[in-house]
CSV table of C-alpha atoms in Angstrom, one decimal:
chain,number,residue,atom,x,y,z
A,1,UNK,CA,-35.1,-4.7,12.8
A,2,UNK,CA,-38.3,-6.6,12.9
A,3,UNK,CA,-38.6,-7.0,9.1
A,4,UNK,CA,-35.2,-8.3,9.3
A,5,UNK,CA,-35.7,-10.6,12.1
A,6,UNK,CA,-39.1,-12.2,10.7
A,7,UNK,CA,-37.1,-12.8,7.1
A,8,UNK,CA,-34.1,-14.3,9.1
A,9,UNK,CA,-36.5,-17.1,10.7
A,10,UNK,CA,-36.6,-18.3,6.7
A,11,UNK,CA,-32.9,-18.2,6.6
A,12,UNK,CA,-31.7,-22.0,5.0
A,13,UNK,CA,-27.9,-22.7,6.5
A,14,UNK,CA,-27.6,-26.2,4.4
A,15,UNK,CA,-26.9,-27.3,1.3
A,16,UNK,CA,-30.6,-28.0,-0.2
A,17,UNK,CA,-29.5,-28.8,-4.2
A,18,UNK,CA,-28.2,-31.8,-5.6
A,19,UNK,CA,-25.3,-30.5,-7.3
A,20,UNK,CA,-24.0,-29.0,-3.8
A,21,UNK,CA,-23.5,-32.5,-2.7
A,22,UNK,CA,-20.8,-33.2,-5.7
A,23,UNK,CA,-17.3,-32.8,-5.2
A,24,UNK,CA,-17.2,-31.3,-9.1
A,25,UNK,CA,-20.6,-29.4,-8.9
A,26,UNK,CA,-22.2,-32.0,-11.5
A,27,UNK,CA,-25.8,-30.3,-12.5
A,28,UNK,CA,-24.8,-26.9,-11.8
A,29,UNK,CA,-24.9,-25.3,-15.0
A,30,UNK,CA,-26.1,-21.5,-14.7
A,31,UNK,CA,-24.3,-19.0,-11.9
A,32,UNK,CA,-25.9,-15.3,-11.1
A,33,UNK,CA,-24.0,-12.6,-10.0
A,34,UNK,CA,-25.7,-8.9,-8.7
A,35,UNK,CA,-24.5,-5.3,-8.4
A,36,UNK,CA,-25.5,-2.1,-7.8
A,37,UNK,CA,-23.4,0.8,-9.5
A,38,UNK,CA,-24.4,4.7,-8.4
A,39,UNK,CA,-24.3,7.3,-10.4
A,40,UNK,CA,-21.6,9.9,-9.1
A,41,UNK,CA,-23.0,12.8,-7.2
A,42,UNK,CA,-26.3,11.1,-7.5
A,43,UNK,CA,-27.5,8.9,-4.9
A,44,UNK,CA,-31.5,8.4,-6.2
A,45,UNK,CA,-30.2,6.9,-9.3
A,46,UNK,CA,-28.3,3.4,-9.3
A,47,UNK,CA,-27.5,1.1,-12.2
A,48,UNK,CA,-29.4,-2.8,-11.6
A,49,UNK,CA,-27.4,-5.3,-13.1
A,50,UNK,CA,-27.7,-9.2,-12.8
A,51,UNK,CA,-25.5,-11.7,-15.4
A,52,UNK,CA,-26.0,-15.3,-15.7
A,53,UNK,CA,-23.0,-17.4,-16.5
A,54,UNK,CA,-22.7,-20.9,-17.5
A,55,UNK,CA,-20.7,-23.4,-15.5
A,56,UNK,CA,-18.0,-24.2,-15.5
A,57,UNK,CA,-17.1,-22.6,-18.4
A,58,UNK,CA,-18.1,-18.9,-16.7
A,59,UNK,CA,-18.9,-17.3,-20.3
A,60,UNK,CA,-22.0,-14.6,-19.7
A,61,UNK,CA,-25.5,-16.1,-20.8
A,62,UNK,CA,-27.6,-13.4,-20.1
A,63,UNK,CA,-27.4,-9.8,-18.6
A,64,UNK,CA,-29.9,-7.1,-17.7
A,65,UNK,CA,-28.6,-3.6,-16.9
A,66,UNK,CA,-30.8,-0.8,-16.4
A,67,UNK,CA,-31.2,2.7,-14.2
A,68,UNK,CA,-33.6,2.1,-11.1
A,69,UNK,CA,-34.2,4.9,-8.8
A,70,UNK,CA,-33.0,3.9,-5.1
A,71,UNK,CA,-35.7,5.5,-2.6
A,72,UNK,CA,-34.6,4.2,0.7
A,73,UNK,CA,-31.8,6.3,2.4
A,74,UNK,CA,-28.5,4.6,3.2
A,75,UNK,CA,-28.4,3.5,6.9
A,76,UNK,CA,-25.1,1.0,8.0
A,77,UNK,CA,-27.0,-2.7,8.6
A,78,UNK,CA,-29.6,-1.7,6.4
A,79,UNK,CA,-28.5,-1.6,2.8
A,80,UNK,CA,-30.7,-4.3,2.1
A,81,UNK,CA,-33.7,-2.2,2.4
A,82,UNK,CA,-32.2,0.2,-0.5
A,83,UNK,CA,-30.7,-2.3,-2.8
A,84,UNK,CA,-32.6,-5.6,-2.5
A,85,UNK,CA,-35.9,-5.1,-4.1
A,86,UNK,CA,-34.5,-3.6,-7.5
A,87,UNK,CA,-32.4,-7.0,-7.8
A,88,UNK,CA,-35.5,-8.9,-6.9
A,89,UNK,CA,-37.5,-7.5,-9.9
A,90,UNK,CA,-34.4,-8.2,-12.2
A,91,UNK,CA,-34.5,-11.9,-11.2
A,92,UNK,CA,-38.3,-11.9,-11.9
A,93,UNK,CA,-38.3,-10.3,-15.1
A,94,UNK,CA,-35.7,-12.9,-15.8
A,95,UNK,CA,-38.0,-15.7,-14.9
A,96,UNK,CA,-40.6,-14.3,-16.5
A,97,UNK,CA,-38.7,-13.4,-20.2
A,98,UNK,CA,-36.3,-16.2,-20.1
A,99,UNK,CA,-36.9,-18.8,-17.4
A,100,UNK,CA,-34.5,-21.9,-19.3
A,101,UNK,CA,-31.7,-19.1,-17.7
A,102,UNK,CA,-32.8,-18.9,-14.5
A,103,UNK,CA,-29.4,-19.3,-12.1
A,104,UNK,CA,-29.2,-22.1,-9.6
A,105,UNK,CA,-27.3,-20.1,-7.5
A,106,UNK,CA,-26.9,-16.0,-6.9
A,107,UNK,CA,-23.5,-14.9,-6.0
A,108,UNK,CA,-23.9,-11.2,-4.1
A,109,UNK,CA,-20.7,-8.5,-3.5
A,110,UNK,CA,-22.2,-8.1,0.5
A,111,UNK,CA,-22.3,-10.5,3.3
A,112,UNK,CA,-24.8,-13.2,4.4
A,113,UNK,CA,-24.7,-14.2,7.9
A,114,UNK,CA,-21.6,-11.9,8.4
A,115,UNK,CA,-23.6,-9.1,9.5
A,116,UNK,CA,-24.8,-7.4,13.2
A,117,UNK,CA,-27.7,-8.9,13.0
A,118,UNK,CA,-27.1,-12.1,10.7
A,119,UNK,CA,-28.9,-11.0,7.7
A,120,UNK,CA,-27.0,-9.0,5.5
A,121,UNK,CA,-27.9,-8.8,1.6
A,122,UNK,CA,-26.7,-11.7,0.5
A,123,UNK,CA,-29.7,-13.8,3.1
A,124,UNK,CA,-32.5,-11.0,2.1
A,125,UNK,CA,-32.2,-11.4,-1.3
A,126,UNK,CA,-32.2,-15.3,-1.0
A,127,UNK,CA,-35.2,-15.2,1.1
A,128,UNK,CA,-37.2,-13.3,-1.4
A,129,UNK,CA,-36.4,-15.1,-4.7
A,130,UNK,CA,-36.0,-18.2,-2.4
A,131,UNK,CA,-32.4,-18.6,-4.6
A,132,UNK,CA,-29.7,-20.1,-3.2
A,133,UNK,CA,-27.3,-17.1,-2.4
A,134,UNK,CA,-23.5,-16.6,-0.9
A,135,UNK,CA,-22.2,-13.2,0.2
A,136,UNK,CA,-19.4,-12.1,-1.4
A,137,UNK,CA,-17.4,-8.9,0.5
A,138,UNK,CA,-14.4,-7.7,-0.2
A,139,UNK,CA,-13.9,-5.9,3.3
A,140,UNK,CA,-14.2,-7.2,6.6
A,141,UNK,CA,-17.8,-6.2,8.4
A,142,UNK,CA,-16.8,-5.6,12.2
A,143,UNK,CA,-19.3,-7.3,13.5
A,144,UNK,CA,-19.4,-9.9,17.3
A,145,UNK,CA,-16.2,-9.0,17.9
A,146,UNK,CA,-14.2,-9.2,14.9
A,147,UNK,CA,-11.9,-6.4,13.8
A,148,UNK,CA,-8.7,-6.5,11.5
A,149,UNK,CA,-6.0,-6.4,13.9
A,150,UNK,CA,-3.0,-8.0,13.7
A,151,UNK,CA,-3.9,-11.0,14.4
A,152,UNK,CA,-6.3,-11.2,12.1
A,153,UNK,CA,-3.4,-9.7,9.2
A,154,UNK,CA,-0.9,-12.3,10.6
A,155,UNK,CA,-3.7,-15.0,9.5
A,156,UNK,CA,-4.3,-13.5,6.3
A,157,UNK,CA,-0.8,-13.4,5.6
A,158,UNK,CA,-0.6,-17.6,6.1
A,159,UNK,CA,-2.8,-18.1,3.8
A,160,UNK,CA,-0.3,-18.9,0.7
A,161,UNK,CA,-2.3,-20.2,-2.1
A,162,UNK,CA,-5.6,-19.8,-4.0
A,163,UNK,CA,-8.4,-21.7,-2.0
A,164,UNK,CA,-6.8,-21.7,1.3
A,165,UNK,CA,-9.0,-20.3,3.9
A,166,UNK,CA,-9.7,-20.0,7.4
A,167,UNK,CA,-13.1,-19.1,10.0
A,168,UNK,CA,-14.1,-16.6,11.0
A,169,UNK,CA,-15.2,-17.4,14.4
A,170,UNK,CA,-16.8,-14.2,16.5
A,171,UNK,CA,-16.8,-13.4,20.2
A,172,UNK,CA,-20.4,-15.2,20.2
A,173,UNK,CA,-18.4,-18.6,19.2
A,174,UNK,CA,-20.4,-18.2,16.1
A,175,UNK,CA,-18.2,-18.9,12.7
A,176,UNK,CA,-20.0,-16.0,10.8
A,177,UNK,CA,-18.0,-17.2,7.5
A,178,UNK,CA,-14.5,-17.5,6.0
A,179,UNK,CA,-11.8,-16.2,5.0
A,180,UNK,CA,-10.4,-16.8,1.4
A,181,UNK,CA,-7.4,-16.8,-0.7
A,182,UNK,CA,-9.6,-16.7,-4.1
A,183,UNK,CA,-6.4,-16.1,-6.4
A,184,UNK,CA,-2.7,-17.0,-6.4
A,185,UNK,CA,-2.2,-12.8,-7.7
A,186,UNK,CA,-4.2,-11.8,-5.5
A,187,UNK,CA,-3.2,-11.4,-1.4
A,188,UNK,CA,-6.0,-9.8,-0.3
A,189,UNK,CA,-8.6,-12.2,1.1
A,190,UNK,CA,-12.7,-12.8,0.3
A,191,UNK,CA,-15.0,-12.9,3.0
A,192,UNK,CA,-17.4,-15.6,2.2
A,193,UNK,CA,-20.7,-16.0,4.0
A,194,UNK,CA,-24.0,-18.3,3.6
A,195,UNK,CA,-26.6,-15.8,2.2
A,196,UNK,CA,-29.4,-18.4,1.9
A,197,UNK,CA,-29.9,-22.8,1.0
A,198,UNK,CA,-26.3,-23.2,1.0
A,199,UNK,CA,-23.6,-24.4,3.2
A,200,UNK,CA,-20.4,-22.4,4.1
A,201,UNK,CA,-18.2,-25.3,2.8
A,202,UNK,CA,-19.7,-25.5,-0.8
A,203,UNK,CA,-20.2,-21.8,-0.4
A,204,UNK,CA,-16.4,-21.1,-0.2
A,205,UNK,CA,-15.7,-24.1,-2.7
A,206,UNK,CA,-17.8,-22.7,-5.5
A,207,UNK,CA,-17.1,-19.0,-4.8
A,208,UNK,CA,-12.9,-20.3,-5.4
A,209,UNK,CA,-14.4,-22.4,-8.3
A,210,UNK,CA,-15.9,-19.1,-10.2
A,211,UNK,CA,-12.2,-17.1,-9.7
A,212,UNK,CA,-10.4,-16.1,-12.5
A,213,UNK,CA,-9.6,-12.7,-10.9
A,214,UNK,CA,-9.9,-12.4,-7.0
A,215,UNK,CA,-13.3,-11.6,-7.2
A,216,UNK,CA,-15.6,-14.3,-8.5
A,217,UNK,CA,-16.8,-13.6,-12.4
A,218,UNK,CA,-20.0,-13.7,-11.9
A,219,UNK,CA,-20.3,-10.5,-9.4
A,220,UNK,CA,-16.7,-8.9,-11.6
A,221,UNK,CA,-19.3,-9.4,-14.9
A,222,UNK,CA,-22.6,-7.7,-13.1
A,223,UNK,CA,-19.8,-5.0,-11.7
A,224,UNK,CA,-18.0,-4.2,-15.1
A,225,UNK,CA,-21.2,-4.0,-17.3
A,226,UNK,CA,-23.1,-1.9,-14.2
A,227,UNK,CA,-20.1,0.4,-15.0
A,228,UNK,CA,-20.6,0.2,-18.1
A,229,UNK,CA,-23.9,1.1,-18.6
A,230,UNK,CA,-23.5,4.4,-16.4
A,231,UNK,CA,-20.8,5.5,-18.6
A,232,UNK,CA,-22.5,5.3,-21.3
C-alpha cells in the first residue's frame, strides 16, 4: 500500500502529448498494447507479450513474446506487483533493440484509476516507463461504490452505437472512468480508465479509434500472439 501510494503521487491525469490535443490524433503514429497469458495449471510461468502497431492503419510493427517466471503471489488490488515489472523489461529491451518503435502510447487489458486505491496496472506501469498508458477492462472493478446492478445494466443497454459512452461516477463523486460501446457487434461495454499522461476524454477517443473488434487491437494482438506462443 505504501509503494502504491508513493507511485500514485507521480500519477499524470492530463493530456501531456501533442497529438492528444488533435481531433484526428495527427503525430500519433505507433500504439502498444500488453498482456500476460499463464500457462494452465502453472501459475510461476506466464507468457510477456507487448506489440507495437502503427496508426491509424493498426498493422503490427513489432512484437516480443517470451516465458517470464511470475514470482509475486496473486493478491486482489495487487496484480500489479506480479505482472508489471515483466512488461517493464519488454518495453526496455524495446528501447534498447529498436528504439525508432518505441509506442507513444501503451494500451493495458486492467484498469487505471478504476481501482480501490486508484492505481491499478494500467497507472503503475505508466509511472515506471513514464509512457502514456489507458486501462483497458473488460469487467467492471467494484470499487467506491460501484456495482453492476440494474441500473447500471439499464445504462449499458442505452448505449446504442459504437463510441457512445457514459461516467462512471463513484459514491466518492469521483468519475473513476467510462463506460464504452467500442463496437456496433459488440453490446458488451469497455471500461476505460486514465492509467498515466493522458486524459479520460482522449483516452476513451483513441481506445474507440483502435476498435476493429470490441477490444482495442493493440491489447486483442499482445492477447492472441501471448496465446499463441504458449501453445506452441
Amino acid at each position: 500500500r505504501r509503494e502504491q501510494a508513493r507511485l500514485r503521487a507521480s500519477v499524470v491525469q492530463e493530456d501531456t502529448e501533442e497529438w492528444q490535443k488533435d481531433p484526428q490524433f495527427s503525430g500519433l503514429q505507433r500504439v502498444g498494447g500488453v498482456d500476460l497469458s499463464y500457462s494452465k495449471g502453472d501459475e510461476s510461468r506466464a507468457c510477456a507479450s507487448l506489440v507495437v502497431l502503427s496508426y491509424p492503419d493498426l498493422e503490427v510493427l513489432y512484437q516480443d513474446c517470451r516465458m517470464v517466471p511470475v514470482t509475486a503471489p496473486y493478491v486482489a488490488g495487487f496484480l500489479a506487483f506480479r505482472e508489471v515489472p515483466v512488461l517493464v523489461e519488454a518495453v526496455q529491451r524495446l528501447q534498447q533493440e529498436e528504439p525508432q518503435l518505441q509506442p507513444q502510447v501503451l494500451l493495458v487489458d486492467g484498469n487505471g484509476l478504476l481501482h480501490p486505491r486508484g492505481f491499478g496496472t494500467a497507472c503503475h506501469l505508466g509511472v515506471l516507463t513514464d509512457l502514456p498508458c489507458i486501462g483497458v477492462a473488460k469487467n467492471l472493478l467494484h470499487v467506491d461504490g460501484l456495482v453492476r446492478d440494474e441500473l447500471h445494466r439499464e445504462q449499458v443497454r442505452s448505449l446504442q452505437r459504437s463510441g457512445e459512452a457514459f461516467p462512471l461516477t463513484g459514491t466518492s463523486g469521483k468519475v473513476l472512468g467510462m463506460v464504452l460501446r467500442s463496437h456496433n457487434n459488440s453490446s458488451r461495454p469497455l471500461y476505460v480508465s486514465v492509467g498515466h499522461r493522458v486524459s479520460l476524454g482522449t483516452a476513451v477517443r483513441l481506445v474507440r479509434a483502435c476498435c476493429r473488434f470490441r477490444v482495442p487491437e493493440p491489447i486483442r494482438q499482445a492477447d492472441i500472439r501471448s496465446r499463441e506462443y504458449l501453445r506452441k
